[in-house]
PDB file of C-alpha atoms in Angstrom:
ATOM      1  CA  GLN A 501      -0.247   0.148  -0.375  1.00 88.00           C
ATOM      2  CA  VAL A 502       1.257   3.164  -1.005  1.00 93.00           C
ATOM      3  CA  GLN A 503       2.134   5.850   1.509  1.00 96.00           C
ATOM      4  CA  LEU A 504       3.104   9.638   0.729  1.00 97.00           C
ATOM      5  CA  VAL A 505       3.844  11.355   3.561  1.00 97.00           C
ATOM      6  CA  GLU A 506       4.648  15.202   3.269  1.00 98.00           C
ATOM      7  CA  SER A 507       5.883  17.495   6.108  1.00 98.00           C
ATOM      8  CA  GLY A 508       7.923  20.923   6.661  1.00 98.00           C
ATOM      9  CA  GLY A 509       5.247  23.600   5.693  1.00 98.00           C
ATOM     10  CA  GLY A 510       4.484  26.449   8.095  1.00 97.00           C
ATOM     11  CA  SER A 511       3.438  30.457   8.134  1.00 98.00           C
ATOM     12  CA  VAL A 512       6.858  32.663   7.124  1.00 98.00           C
ATOM     13  CA  GLN A 513       7.072  35.788   6.130  1.00 98.00           C
ATOM     14  CA  PRO A 514       7.837  37.003   2.588  1.00 98.00           C
ATOM     15  CA  GLY A 515      11.325  36.517   1.943  1.00 98.00           C
ATOM     16  CA  GLY A 516      11.561  33.259   4.196  1.00 98.00           C
ATOM     17  CA  SER A 517      12.925  29.511   3.948  1.00 98.00           C
ATOM     18  CA  LEU A 518      11.482  26.408   4.263  1.00 98.00           C
ATOM     19  CA  ARG A 519      12.723  22.871   3.779  1.00 98.00           C
ATOM     20  CA  LEU A 520       9.533  20.377   3.009  1.00 98.00           C
ATOM     21  CA  SER A 521      10.263  16.752   2.981  1.00 98.00           C
ATOM     22  CA  CYS A 522       8.047  13.575   1.519  1.00 98.00           C
ATOM     23  CA  VAL A 523       9.038  10.150   2.652  1.00 97.00           C
ATOM     24  CA  VAL A 524       7.542   7.432   0.125  1.00 96.00           C
ATOM     25  CA  ARG A 525       6.482   3.948   1.412  1.00 94.00           C
ATOM     26  CA  GLY A 526       5.172   1.037  -0.270  1.00 88.00           C
ATOM     27  CA  ARG A 527       7.191   1.489  -3.694  1.00 83.00           C
ATOM     28  CA  VAL A 528      10.453   0.960  -4.782  1.00 86.00           C
ATOM     29  CA  PHE A 529      11.318   4.632  -4.199  1.00 90.00           C
ATOM     30  CA  SER A 530      14.710   4.466  -6.480  1.00 89.00           C
ATOM     31  CA  VAL A 531      12.798   4.216  -9.690  1.00 91.00           C
ATOM     32  CA  LEU A 532      10.407   6.543  -9.214  1.00 93.00           C
ATOM     33  CA  ASP A 533      10.814  10.223 -11.133  1.00 97.00           C
ATOM     34  CA  MET A 534       9.353  12.658  -8.527  1.00 97.00           C
ATOM     35  CA  ALA A 535       7.874  15.701  -8.140  1.00 98.00           C
ATOM     36  CA  TRP A 536       6.583  18.388  -5.840  1.00 98.00           C
ATOM     37  CA  TYR A 537       2.815  20.060  -7.036  1.00 98.00           C
ATOM     38  CA  ARG A 538       1.061  22.685  -5.256  1.00 98.00           C
ATOM     39  CA  GLN A 539      -2.235  23.791  -5.078  1.00 98.00           C
ATOM     40  CA  ALA A 540      -3.650  27.330  -4.329  1.00 96.00           C
ATOM     41  CA  PRO A 541      -7.471  27.588  -2.878  1.00 91.00           C
ATOM     42  CA  GLY A 542      -9.671  28.226  -6.380  1.00 93.00           C
ATOM     43  CA  ASN A 543      -6.294  26.763  -8.379  1.00 96.00           C
ATOM     44  CA  GLN A 544      -5.615  23.404 -10.282  1.00 96.00           C
ATOM     45  CA  ARG A 545      -2.539  21.609  -8.566  1.00 96.00           C
ATOM     46  CA  GLU A 546       0.179  22.406 -10.587  1.00 97.00           C
ATOM     47  CA  SER A 547       4.042  20.770 -10.794  1.00 97.00           C
ATOM     48  CA  VAL A 548       6.682  22.885  -9.471  1.00 98.00           C
ATOM     49  CA  ALA A 549       9.314  21.035  -9.201  1.00 98.00           C
ATOM     50  CA  ARG A 550      10.834  17.425 -10.669  1.00 98.00           C
ATOM     51  CA  ILE A 551      13.603  15.301 -10.306  1.00 98.00           C
ATOM     52  CA  THR A 552      14.199  12.285 -12.256  1.00 97.00           C
ATOM     53  CA  THR A 553      15.810   8.812 -11.345  1.00 96.00           C
ATOM     54  CA  ARG A 554      19.172  10.014 -12.200  1.00 95.00           C
ATOM     55  CA  GLY A 555      18.688  13.485 -10.711  1.00 96.00           C
ATOM     56  CA  LEU A 556      18.391  15.660 -13.598  1.00 98.00           C
ATOM     57  CA  THR A 557      16.002  18.407 -12.379  1.00 98.00           C
ATOM     58  CA  GLY A 558      13.081  20.747 -13.874  1.00 98.00           C
ATOM     59  CA  TYR A 559      11.284  23.557 -12.568  1.00 98.00           C
ATOM     60  CA  ALA A 560       8.556  25.721 -13.218  1.00 98.00           C
ATOM     61  CA  ASP A 561       9.585  29.280 -14.258  1.00 97.00           C
ATOM     62  CA  SER A 562       7.773  30.320 -11.489  1.00 96.00           C
ATOM     63  CA  VAL A 563      10.061  29.133  -9.042  1.00 97.00           C
ATOM     64  CA  LYS A 564      13.468  28.981 -10.734  1.00 97.00           C
ATOM     65  CA  GLY A 565      16.135  29.987  -8.619  1.00 97.00           C
ATOM     66  CA  ARG A 566      14.287  29.688  -5.503  1.00 98.00           C
ATOM     67  CA  PHE A 567      13.032  26.352  -5.335  1.00 98.00           C
ATOM     68  CA  THR A 568      15.772  23.442  -5.226  1.00 98.00           C
ATOM     69  CA  ILE A 569      14.658  19.864  -5.641  1.00 98.00           C
ATOM     70  CA  SER A 570      16.775  16.830  -4.148  1.00 98.00           C
ATOM     71  CA  ARG A 571      16.412  13.117  -3.470  1.00 97.00           C
ATOM     72  CA  ASP A 572      17.692  10.420  -0.521  1.00 96.00           C
ATOM     73  CA  ASN A 573      17.212   7.078  -1.949  1.00 95.00           C
ATOM     74  CA  THR A 574      18.579   5.425   0.866  1.00 95.00           C
ATOM     75  CA  LYS A 575      15.694   7.320   2.719  1.00 96.00           C
ATOM     76  CA  ASN A 576      12.660   6.888   0.473  1.00 96.00           C
ATOM     77  CA  THR A 577      12.726  10.986   0.858  1.00 97.00           C
ATOM     78  CA  VAL A 578      12.456  13.812  -1.650  1.00 98.00           C
ATOM     79  CA  HIS A 579      13.092  16.947  -0.524  1.00 98.00           C
ATOM     80  CA  LEU A 580      12.088  20.507  -1.776  1.00 98.00           C
ATOM     81  CA  ASP A 581      14.135  23.613  -0.678  1.00 98.00           C
ATOM     82  CA  ILE A 582      12.124  26.781  -0.599  1.00 98.00           C
ATOM     83  CA  ASN A 583      13.975  30.341  -0.802  1.00 97.00           C
ATOM     84  CA  ASN A 584      12.808  34.089  -0.856  1.00 97.00           C
ATOM     85  CA  LEU A 585       9.382  32.882  -0.432  1.00 98.00           C
ATOM     86  CA  LYS A 586       6.182  35.036  -1.685  1.00 97.00           C
ATOM     87  CA  PRO A 587       2.722  35.775  -1.117  1.00 97.00           C
ATOM     88  CA  GLU A 588       1.991  33.659  -4.301  1.00 96.00           C
ATOM     89  CA  ASP A 589       3.673  30.796  -2.938  1.00 98.00           C
ATOM     90  CA  THR A 590       1.042  30.113  -0.514  1.00 98.00           C
ATOM     91  CA  ALA A 591      -0.435  26.738  -1.408  1.00 98.00           C
ATOM     92  CA  VAL A 592      -0.421  23.222  -0.086  1.00 98.00           C
ATOM     93  CA  TYR A 593       2.429  21.484  -1.227  1.00 98.00           C
ATOM     94  CA  TYR A 594       2.178  17.122  -2.339  1.00 98.00           C
ATOM     95  CA  CYS A 595       4.594  15.234  -3.411  1.00 98.00           C
ATOM     96  CA  ASN A 596       4.002  12.464  -5.656  1.00 97.00           C
ATOM     97  CA  SER A 597       5.749  10.138  -9.136  1.00 97.00           C
ATOM     98  CA  PHE A 598       5.975  12.653 -12.440  1.00 95.00           C
ATOM     99  CA  PRO A 599       4.143  12.921 -14.936  1.00 94.00           C
ATOM    100  CA  ARG A 600       1.473  10.943 -13.075  1.00 92.00           C
ATOM    101  CA  PRO A 601       0.484   9.920  -9.695  1.00 94.00           C
ATOM    102  CA  ILE A 602       2.035   6.629  -7.979  1.00 93.00           C
ATOM    103  CA  VAL A 603      -1.180   5.411  -7.400  1.00 92.00           C
ATOM    104  CA  PRO A 604      -4.215   6.707 -10.080  1.00 93.00           C
ATOM    105  CA  GLY A 605      -5.968   9.416  -8.176  1.00 93.00           C
ATOM    106  CA  TYR A 606      -3.749   8.962  -5.120  1.00 95.00           C
ATOM    107  CA  TRP A 607      -2.517  11.889  -2.909  1.00 97.00           C
ATOM    108  CA  GLY A 608      -1.147  12.743   0.399  1.00 97.00           C
ATOM    109  CA  GLN A 609      -2.206  14.933   2.899  1.00 97.00           C
ATOM    110  CA  GLY A 610       0.121  17.582   1.747  1.00 98.00           C
ATOM    111  CA  THR A 611       1.528  20.457   3.989  1.00 98.00           C
ATOM    112  CA  GLN A 612       0.476  23.951   3.792  1.00 98.00           C
ATOM    113  CA  VAL A 613       2.732  26.641   3.280  1.00 98.00           C
ATOM    114  CA  ALA A 614       1.606  30.051   4.273  1.00 98.00           C
ATOM    115  CA  VAL A 615       3.428  33.440   2.989  1.00 97.00           C
ATOM    116  CA  SER A 616       2.095  36.806   4.570  1.00 96.00           C
ATOM    117  CA  SER A 617       3.665  39.735   6.443  1.00 93.00           C
TER     118      SER A 617
END
């Protein structure tokens, strides 16, 4: 049974930083291309960062230079380091495989990021 457990969100001021983490259980993590997604109120879920099994990364234009995705295959974990947070980064952040969920329709509980002064 697959489990995605996200953590690390919080309420921060503009310009602040956070490190999000996601543990993947129930799958062989090292063979998965992974991504971080986010969903703001009233918006569709969007991919913001992705990392392949070989460690190649890609980012949405809106987060380039501020977000860094990484993975630790020994701990079945994918991280998202977020710097210079902006109010428009406010959203619930989720991890999942890329380009589609590990299990169709399954998402973890996500972790809330709120940016305001």
